[in-house]
Amino acid sequence: MSRKLSKADRQKVLVKRIEENPFLTDRELADIFRVSIQTIRLDRLELNIPEVRKRTKNLAKQAYSKVKSINDSEIIGELIGIELNKSGVSILETNADMGLEKSKIVRGHHIFAQANSLAVAILDTDVALTGVAKTKFKKPVYIGDRLIAEANLHNIKRNRFQVRVKTKVDQKEVFSGRFVVFSRDKLSEGGR
Amino acid sequence: MSRKLSKADRQKVLVKRIEENPFLTDRELADIFRVSIQTIRLDRLELNIPEVRKRTKNLAKQAYSKVKSINDSEIIGELIGIELNKSGVSILETNADMGLEKSKIVRGHHIFAQANSLAVAILDTDVALTGVAKTKFKKPVYIGDRLIAEANLHNIKRNRFQVRVKTKVDQKEVFSGRFVVFSRDKLSEGGR
């Protein structure tokens, strides 16, 4: 934003921005509008917009209630949107426990776990298991980065679901994966 | 083994079997030779062969001392053999924490993590990062299964390593993966 907006204009744009992306923090909004965090807080108060934590929680509550294929606690990251057999979004806040000591780079299996559990969560089936995963780790992710994963169902053939997941940090793609997931019926055909 | 061997014969074969596969437990050896666990223990005592835990530990000590690319604690599973830029083996004992509550099936990212960290561990480089992973989850793994992963370096082009990993439970392949890993120099070329 190249110039400061008037308060009324700022509040209009603020509402729009938060609608588009409810996960923007007060700090990020302050940066966008080149005002103090305190100003953003007052804006939200006047506009009756809850803080980011609460906004996320509300979305999460709706999202988790829809999931059938996996227990809530088994989803890695926080699920914040879902449309069964279509798409879903989750957020994973990375921390030091997830990273390599030397390089401070987040380990691949955490990124994989977020994407894989999201790919399973969006499916409209009771039990689902991953068969194949083709994954690309496109950029290093550093401890503290916030991973936003988006899964889309690509196609279904009988009990075979193809799901694509893209994971971003600060709008930049850091990971992509294609997952082939089977629902339980298919698995039991093959024995075991 | 179709008939019971004499003690002398059994002890000869026992030495050979343990050389071939140092991870055989006393229980497994007892089953192989159709004798009691106590008999196997006495055999080992007479032959001066340490118990499986100690045998594994000794191998692990040697293996870990060779690794350059990753800290010991960052290897998922226990590393029990390694030849840098060639191959490596690790064992992961699965437990309830790694499994799905409903189905008792071990979650894919644990199997992925073992394979990926092994693929990195075998490389003769200081810092290595996974770029691409193509993975197949061939059979469900259940809580309590012992995962034995074997990694082999397939080829090297400049700082780009291709590693193949196969993971087995009871000699049956449950997972295979191809990992493309870059050493640090390559990464810094691409910025970030």
PDB file of N, CA and C in Angstrom, chain B residues 17 28 31 48 89 107 109 112 130 150 153 160 163 184:
ATOM      1  N   ARG B  17      23.753 -68.047  11.488  1.00  0.00           N
ATOM      2  CA  ARG B  17      22.503 -67.288  11.394  1.00  0.00           C
ATOM      3  C   ARG B  17      22.648 -65.888  11.979  1.00  0.00           C
ATOM      4  N   GLU B  28      13.043 -65.506  18.308  1.00  0.00           N
ATOM      5  CA  GLU B  28      13.032 -65.901  16.891  1.00  0.00           C
ATOM      6  C   GLU B  28      13.982 -67.080  16.654  1.00  0.00           C
ATOM      7  N   ASP B  31      12.425 -70.250  17.830  1.00  0.00           N
ATOM      8  CA  ASP B  31      11.450 -70.754  16.849  1.00  0.00           C
ATOM      9  C   ASP B  31      12.161 -71.446  15.693  1.00  0.00           C
ATOM     10  N   ASN B  48      29.752 -67.278  23.683  1.00  0.00           N
ATOM     11  CA  ASN B  48      30.177 -65.899  23.952  1.00  0.00           C
ATOM     12  C   ASN B  48      29.603 -64.893  22.934  1.00  0.00           C
ATOM     13  N   VAL B  89      21.289 -49.187   6.803  1.00  0.00           N
ATOM     14  CA  VAL B  89      20.119 -49.905   7.302  1.00  0.00           C
ATOM     15  C   VAL B  89      19.716 -49.293   8.637  1.00  0.00           C
ATOM     16  N   ARG B 107       1.083 -44.488  10.879  1.00  0.00           N
ATOM     17  CA  ARG B 107       0.878 -43.387   9.954  1.00  0.00           C
ATOM     18  C   ARG B 107       2.059 -43.241   9.008  1.00  0.00           C
ATOM     19  N   HIS B 109       3.711 -40.873   7.712  1.00  0.00           N
ATOM     20  CA  HIS B 109       4.842 -39.959   7.852  1.00  0.00           C
ATOM     21  C   HIS B 109       5.939 -40.511   8.749  1.00  0.00           C
ATOM     22  N   PHE B 112       7.850 -42.632   6.306  1.00  0.00           N
ATOM     23  CA  PHE B 112       8.549 -41.666   5.452  1.00  0.00           C
ATOM     24  C   PHE B 112       9.761 -41.088   6.186  1.00  0.00           C
ATOM     25  N   THR B 130      16.450 -32.856   1.303  1.00  0.00           N
ATOM     26  CA  THR B 130      15.649 -33.604   0.345  1.00  0.00           C
ATOM     27  C   THR B 130      14.935 -32.666  -0.615  1.00  0.00           C
ATOM     28  N   GLU B 150      16.239 -50.127   4.245  1.00  0.00           N
ATOM     29  CA  GLU B 150      17.557 -50.248   3.633  1.00  0.00           C
ATOM     30  C   GLU B 150      17.652 -49.198   2.545  1.00  0.00           C
ATOM     31  N   LEU B 153      22.477 -45.808  -2.375  1.00  0.00           N
ATOM     32  CA  LEU B 153      22.736 -44.666  -3.248  1.00  0.00           C
ATOM     33  C   LEU B 153      22.672 -45.151  -4.685  1.00  0.00           C
ATOM     34  N   ARG B 160      23.799 -33.646  -6.483  1.00  0.00           N
ATOM     35  CA  ARG B 160      22.458 -34.218  -6.507  1.00  0.00           C
ATOM     36  C   ARG B 160      22.587 -35.731  -6.327  1.00  0.00           C
ATOM     37  N   VAL B 163      18.745 -41.556  -3.968  1.00  0.00           N
ATOM     38  CA  VAL B 163      18.808 -42.669  -3.022  1.00  0.00           C
ATOM     39  C   VAL B 163      17.497 -43.453  -3.088  1.00  0.00           C
ATOM     40  N   ARG B 184      24.400 -29.047   0.380  1.00  0.00           N
ATOM     41  CA  ARG B 184      24.157 -27.631   0.655  1.00  0.00           C
ATOM     42  C   ARG B 184      24.610 -26.696  -0.462  1.00  0.00           C
TER      43      ARG B 184
END
